């Protein structure tokens, strides 16, 4: 059981989502934020940092959006469905852009980008699944 799931189990508030899908999305957001932060740092160690500029920018943007989304999803008391849908959509969009960029570098041997792309894909899927459940 993830920490997110354990916390959801302890809240006295009711939430309008499937518990497992919500817990998975929170965990995926937190993991993706960490992977993107680490990937940006690793990109700064590459020999041609200028060539990594777009990747670094997308990594950092994605990390910020994922962190914010994980925090919003963790607060279920009196949540606003419109805000929740907007942050989930933003997170899925950021994850797709970052995942696409990292995947191209991962195909060229940058292992940190390959790992990051996987985290982005997982997070995007989790956000889209939760969006589908809120429609």
XYZ file of N, CA, C and O in Angstrom, residues 12-131:
480
model
N -11.345 11.472 7.415
C -12.771 11.370 7.702
C -13.632 11.948 6.574
O -14.832 11.698 6.519
N -13.014 12.683 5.668
C -13.754 13.272 4.543
C -14.109 12.187 3.536
O -13.431 11.175 3.421
N -15.176 12.436 2.815
C -15.505 11.548 1.699
C -14.942 12.189 0.443
O -14.812 13.414 0.361
N -14.583 11.366 -0.504
C -14.032 11.902 -1.743
C -14.777 11.301 -2.911
O -15.296 10.193 -2.836
N -14.830 12.067 -3.983
C -15.637 11.691 -5.131
C -14.917 10.865 -6.170
O -15.300 10.893 -7.333
N -13.891 10.153 -5.764
C -13.113 9.352 -6.700
C -12.998 7.930 -6.194
O -13.140 7.668 -5.000
N -12.694 7.036 -7.107
C -12.309 5.694 -6.716
C -11.014 5.793 -5.923
O -10.050 6.415 -6.376
N -10.978 5.226 -4.717
C -9.828 5.334 -3.828
C -8.544 4.855 -4.483
O -7.502 5.499 -4.379
N -8.578 3.715 -5.169
C -7.363 3.161 -5.764
C -6.843 4.048 -6.902
O -5.638 4.274 -7.019
N -7.758 4.562 -7.733
C -7.344 5.445 -8.833
C -6.778 6.751 -8.287
O -5.786 7.270 -8.803
N -7.393 7.280 -7.227
C -6.901 8.512 -6.618
C -5.526 8.288 -5.995
O -4.603 9.080 -6.204
N -5.363 7.204 -5.262
C -4.073 6.897 -4.631
C -2.991 6.690 -5.686
O -1.861 7.171 -5.532
N -3.318 6.004 -6.769
C -2.355 5.772 -7.847
C -1.941 7.095 -8.486
O -0.761 7.319 -8.767
N -2.891 7.985 -8.692
C -2.575 9.262 -9.328
C -1.692 10.114 -8.420
O -0.719 10.710 -8.892
N -2.003 10.161 -7.141
C -1.165 10.923 -6.212
C 0.253 10.360 -6.211
O 1.233 11.106 -6.330
N 0.382 9.045 -6.098
C 1.709 8.412 -6.074
C 2.452 8.648 -7.384
O 3.661 8.931 -7.387
N 1.755 8.564 -8.510
C 2.391 8.781 -9.810
C 2.868 10.226 -9.940
O 3.948 10.480 -10.488
N 2.088 11.168 -9.430
C 2.489 12.584 -9.483
C 3.758 12.821 -8.665
O 4.684 13.497 -9.134
N 3.788 12.276 -7.470
C 4.959 12.467 -6.601
C 6.190 11.830 -7.231
O 7.269 12.427 -7.283
N 6.042 10.610 -7.731
C 7.165 9.908 -8.362
C 7.642 10.631 -9.617
O 8.843 10.757 -9.851
N 6.715 11.130 -10.419
C 7.081 11.827 -11.649
C 7.815 13.126 -11.332
O 8.798 13.463 -11.998
N 7.351 13.848 -10.328
C 8.028 15.092 -9.940
C 9.478 14.814 -9.561
O 10.389 15.545 -9.963
N 9.697 13.757 -8.815
C 11.054 13.405 -8.409
C 11.885 13.004 -9.624
O 13.029 13.441 -9.785
N 11.325 12.179 -10.501
C 12.055 11.724 -11.688
C 12.414 12.904 -12.591
O 13.540 12.988 -13.103
N 11.486 13.816 -12.768
C 11.742 14.980 -13.626
C 12.810 15.891 -13.022
O 13.666 16.416 -13.753
N 12.786 16.075 -11.721
C 13.801 16.893 -11.058
C 15.170 16.258 -11.222
O 16.150 16.934 -11.562
N 15.246 14.952 -11.006
C 16.518 14.242 -11.143
C 16.988 14.230 -12.593
O 18.189 14.353 -12.868
N 16.053 14.116 -13.533
C 16.422 14.109 -14.951
C 16.990 15.467 -15.351
O 17.998 15.537 -16.059
N 16.352 16.538 -14.914
C 16.873 17.877 -15.226
C 18.287 18.033 -14.695
O 19.170 18.561 -15.380
N 18.519 17.552 -13.490
C 19.857 17.623 -12.903
C 20.855 16.802 -13.718
O 21.965 17.266 -13.997
N 20.450 15.597 -14.129
C 21.331 14.758 -14.932
C 21.607 15.399 -16.295
O 22.731 15.325 -16.804
N 20.602 16.046 -16.862
C 20.797 16.742 -18.146
C 21.862 17.825 -18.027
O 22.619 18.065 -18.967
N 21.930 18.456 -16.866
C 22.944 19.491 -16.646
C 24.357 18.913 -16.610
O 25.327 19.647 -16.775
N 24.470 17.608 -16.428
C 25.774 16.947 -16.412
C 26.186 16.418 -17.784
O 27.296 15.923 -17.944
N 25.290 16.501 -18.746
C 25.618 16.027 -20.097
C 26.656 16.955 -20.729
O 26.747 18.133 -20.375
N 27.414 16.416 -21.656
C 28.493 17.197 -22.274
C 27.977 18.376 -23.092
O 28.621 19.416 -23.152
N 26.814 18.237 -23.706
C 26.247 19.326 -24.506
C 24.959 19.813 -23.833
O 23.853 19.498 -24.267
N 25.126 20.602 -22.796
C 23.976 21.083 -22.016
C 23.036 21.919 -22.885
O 21.817 21.833 -22.744
N 23.580 22.679 -23.801
C 22.738 23.518 -24.658
C 21.740 22.667 -25.449
O 20.598 23.078 -25.652
N 22.158 21.493 -25.868
C 21.274 20.604 -26.620
C 20.165 20.033 -25.734
O 19.157 19.547 -26.243
N 20.348 20.127 -24.435
C 19.382 19.583 -23.477
C 18.439 20.656 -22.924
O 17.597 20.374 -22.077
N 18.585 21.868 -23.407
C 17.825 23.005 -22.852
C 16.319 22.740 -22.815
O 15.666 22.949 -21.798
N 15.736 22.287 -23.910
C 14.292 22.024 -23.955
C 13.914 20.919 -22.978
O 12.907 21.016 -22.270
N 14.726 19.893 -22.907
C 14.451 18.780 -21.995
C 14.473 19.264 -20.539
O 13.582 18.931 -19.758
N 15.472 20.052 -20.207
C 15.584 20.576 -18.844
C 14.360 21.418 -18.510
O 13.759 21.276 -17.441
N 13.982 22.301 -19.422
C 12.824 23.159 -19.187
C 11.559 22.337 -18.982
O 10.773 22.574 -18.056
N 11.330 21.350 -19.852
C 10.136 20.509 -19.719
C 10.188 19.679 -18.447
O 9.156 19.486 -17.791
N 11.366 19.179 -18.089
C 11.520 18.446 -16.830
C 11.086 19.306 -15.644
O 10.320 18.865 -14.783
N 11.590 20.528 -15.604
C 11.295 21.401 -14.466
C 9.830 21.828 -14.448
O 9.206 21.866 -13.379
N 9.278 22.131 -15.611
C 7.852 22.471 -15.670
C 6.995 21.292 -15.231
O 6.049 21.447 -14.452
N 7.320 20.120 -15.731
C 6.555 18.922 -15.397
C 6.652 18.621 -13.898
O 5.647 18.301 -13.258
N 7.839 18.738 -13.344
C 8.011 18.498 -11.905
C 7.128 19.440 -11.096
O 6.447 19.012 -10.151
N 7.107 20.713 -11.456
C 6.285 21.681 -10.728
C 4.800 21.361 -10.840
O 4.066 21.413 -9.849
N 4.346 21.045 -12.046
C 2.931 20.738 -12.252
C 2.546 19.455 -11.517
O 1.488 19.379 -10.884
N 3.407 18.445 -11.571
C 3.121 17.184 -10.872
C 3.062 17.386 -9.360
O 2.176 16.828 -8.699
N 3.989 18.158 -8.822
C 3.971 18.426 -7.382
C 2.676 19.119 -6.989
O 2.038 18.753 -5.997
N 2.289 20.132 -7.740
C 1.053 20.859 -7.432
C -0.163 19.945 -7.558
O -1.056 19.974 -6.701
N -0.188 19.114 -8.578
C -1.315 18.200 -8.774
C -1.408 17.196 -7.634
O -2.496 16.948 -7.104
N -0.282 16.637 -7.236
C -0.281 15.702 -6.113
C -0.803 16.339 -4.839
O -1.545 15.715 -4.072
N -0.441 17.600 -4.621
C -0.919 18.303 -3.424
C -2.417 18.581 -3.510
O -3.141 18.387 -2.532
N -2.886 19.039 -4.670
C -4.319 19.315 -4.832
C -5.128 18.033 -4.630
O -6.154 18.034 -3.940
N -4.673 16.940 -5.222
C -5.392 15.672 -5.091
C -5.357 15.139 -3.667
O -6.256 14.404 -3.253
N -4.339 15.499 -2.919
C -4.228 15.032 -1.533
C -5.203 15.747 -0.609
O -5.467 15.272 0.499
N -5.734 16.870 -1.045
C -6.698 17.639 -0.243
C -8.099 17.358 -0.780
O -8.509 17.939 -1.772
N -8.811 16.503 -0.115
C -10.138 16.115 -0.592
C -11.286 16.807 0.139
O -12.413 16.788 -0.330
N -11.038 17.437 1.259
C -12.101 18.105 1.990
C -12.616 19.288 1.174
O -11.848 20.179 0.814
N -13.898 19.273 0.859
C -14.567 20.348 0.131
C -13.859 20.696 -1.181
O -13.771 21.853 -1.556
N -13.388 19.684 -1.878
C -12.672 19.931 -3.128
C -13.610 20.506 -4.187
O -14.819 20.326 -4.144
N -13.026 21.202 -5.140
C -13.757 21.783 -6.254
C -13.479 20.935 -7.490
O -12.326 20.856 -7.949
N -14.504 20.304 -8.029
C -14.332 19.397 -9.161
C -13.752 20.110 -10.384
O -12.947 19.522 -11.117
N -14.122 21.366 -10.614
C -13.599 22.095 -11.769
C -12.097 22.335 -11.643
O -11.352 22.192 -12.608
N -11.656 22.703 -10.443
C -10.220 22.911 -10.212
C -9.482 21.585 -10.358
O -8.424 21.516 -10.995
N -10.049 20.541 -9.796
C -9.414 19.226 -9.877
C -9.255 18.786 -11.325
O -8.185 18.331 -11.731
N -10.297 18.942 -12.118
C -10.206 18.563 -13.535
C -9.147 19.397 -14.257
O -8.377 18.882 -15.064
N -9.085 20.694 -13.958
C -8.109 21.568 -14.619
C -6.677 21.168 -14.285
O -5.816 21.130 -15.177
N -6.398 20.861 -13.017
C -5.019 20.482 -12.680
C -4.679 19.111 -13.239
O -3.540 18.888 -13.660
N -5.641 18.208 -13.272
C -5.379 16.897 -13.874
C -5.081 17.032 -15.364
O -4.177 16.370 -15.881
N -5.819 17.873 -16.050
C -5.581 18.095 -17.478
C -4.214 18.725 -17.700
O -3.460 18.321 -18.597
N -3.881 19.721 -16.893
C -2.564 20.367 -17.009
C -1.447 19.366 -16.753
O -0.430 19.361 -17.449
N -1.630 18.528 -15.758
C -0.601 17.545 -15.423
C -0.427 16.538 -16.556
O 0.700 16.220 -16.947
N -1.527 16.044 -17.092
C -1.437 15.090 -18.209
C -0.739 15.723 -19.404
O 0.094 15.084 -20.063
N -1.029 16.980 -19.672
C -0.407 17.691 -20.796
C 1.096 17.865 -20.565
O 1.905 17.630 -21.469
N 1.466 18.294 -19.365
C 2.887 18.466 -19.038
C 3.629 17.139 -19.114
O 4.755 17.069 -19.629
N 3.002 16.083 -18.621
C 3.636 14.761 -18.655
C 3.808 14.257 -20.079
O 4.829 13.652 -20.402
N 2.830 14.515 -20.924
C 2.964 14.084 -22.324
C 4.128 14.818 -22.998
O 4.958 14.198 -23.661
N 4.194 16.136 -22.831
C 5.267 16.921 -23.466
C 6.631 16.481 -22.958
O 7.566 16.267 -23.742
N 6.767 16.350 -21.658
C 8.045 15.954 -21.066
C 8.399 14.516 -21.452
O 9.537 14.221 -21.807
N 7.416 13.641 -21.392
C 7.653 12.247 -21.762
C 8.096 12.093 -23.200
O 8.996 11.305 -23.505
N 7.474 12.855 -24.096
C 7.858 12.796 -25.516
C 9.300 13.265 -25.697
O 10.078 12.643 -26.418
N 9.645 14.387 -25.051
C 11.009 14.922 -25.181
C 12.026 13.952 -24.587
O 13.053 13.658 -25.201
N 11.751 13.468 -23.399
C 12.694 12.551 -22.750
C 12.833 11.240 -23.533
O 13.924 10.672 -23.597
N 11.752 10.769 -24.117
C 11.813 9.524 -24.889
C 12.789 9.647 -26.057
O 13.521 8.701 -26.359
N 12.827 10.811 -26.697
C 13.760 10.975 -27.818
C 15.208 10.888 -27.343
O 16.042 10.287 -28.015
N 15.497 11.456 -26.198
C 16.862 11.375 -25.661
C 17.156 9.968 -25.125
O 18.285 9.483 -25.238
N 16.144 9.343 -24.567
C 16.310 7.982 -24.061
C 16.657 7.001 -25.166
O 17.431 6.064 -24.966
N 16.100 7.238 -26.350
C 16.410 6.388 -27.504
C 17.857 6.542 -27.950
O 18.379 5.699 -28.671
N 18.501 7.623 -27.531
C 19.895 7.875 -27.895
C 20.848 7.606 -26.733
O 21.926 8.192 -26.665
N 20.425 6.760 -25.814
C 21.318 6.292 -24.767
C 21.326 7.072 -23.459
O 22.098 6.741 -22.569
N 20.509 8.089 -23.345
C 20.465 8.832 -22.083
C 19.479 8.132 -21.160
O 18.268 8.347 -21.227
N 20.025 7.285 -20.329
C 19.204 6.424 -19.476
C 18.319 7.233 -18.532
O 17.179 6.851 -18.261
N 18.821 8.349 -18.025
C 18.007 9.154 -17.110
C 16.757 9.667 -17.822
O 15.681 9.741 -17.222
N 16.864 9.970 -19.090
C 15.706 10.418 -19.853
C 14.737 9.262 -20.105
O 13.513 9.462 -20.076
N 15.243 8.075 -20.331
C 14.366 6.919 -20.525
C 13.545 6.658 -19.274
O 12.331 6.452 -19.330
N 14.199 6.684 -18.117
C 13.504 6.452 -16.839
C 12.474 7.552 -16.598
O 11.346 7.285 -16.167
N 12.855 8.779 -16.883
C 11.940 9.906 -16.700
C 10.724 9.771 -17.620
O 9.589 10.013 -17.197
N 10.947 9.388 -18.861
C 9.836 9.211 -19.801
C 8.848 8.178 -19.282
O 7.626 8.359 -19.391
N 9.351 7.104 -18.691
C 8.470 6.080 -18.115
C 7.619 6.661 -16.988
O 6.421 6.385 -16.900
N 8.240 7.454 -16.126
C 7.501 8.077 -15.022
C 6.446 9.038 -15.561
O 5.318 9.088 -15.051
N 6.793 9.786 -16.599
C 5.841 10.713 -17.212
C 4.659 9.970 -17.816
O 3.503 10.396 -17.673
N 4.926 8.869 -18.493
C 3.848 8.075 -19.120
C 2.912 7.521 -18.049
O 1.691 7.548 -18.199
N 3.475 7.016 -16.950
C 2.651 6.490 -15.857
C 1.767 7.587 -15.285
O 0.576 7.388 -15.048
N 2.338 8.758 -15.054
C 1.586 9.859 -14.473
C 0.499 10.340 -15.430
O -0.632 10.600 -15.011
N 0.831 10.460 -16.694
C -0.181 10.871 -17.674
C -1.351 9.892 -17.681
O -2.516 10.303 -17.666
N -1.052 8.586 -17.695
C -2.125 7.577 -17.677
C -2.975 7.701 -16.423
O -4.205 7.629 -16.486
N -2.333 7.912 -15.271
C -3.067 8.020 -14.001
C -3.971 9.258 -13.996
O -5.107 9.201 -13.545
N -3.457 10.364 -14.519
C -4.269 11.588 -14.596
C -5.449 11.396 -15.536
O -6.576 11.801 -15.218
N -5.205 10.785 -16.684
C -6.284 10.567 -17.652
C -7.332 9.614 -17.079
O -8.543 9.805 -17.298
N -6.895 8.604 -16.353
C -7.853 7.665 -15.741
C -8.719 8.380 -14.706
O -9.937 8.160 -14.647
N -8.115 9.231 -13.914
C -8.892 9.959 -12.918
C -9.814 10.972 -13.588
O -10.959 11.145 -13.157
N -9.358 11.603 -14.657
C -10.230 12.515 -15.411
C -11.435 11.773 -15.957
O -12.559 12.289 -15.905
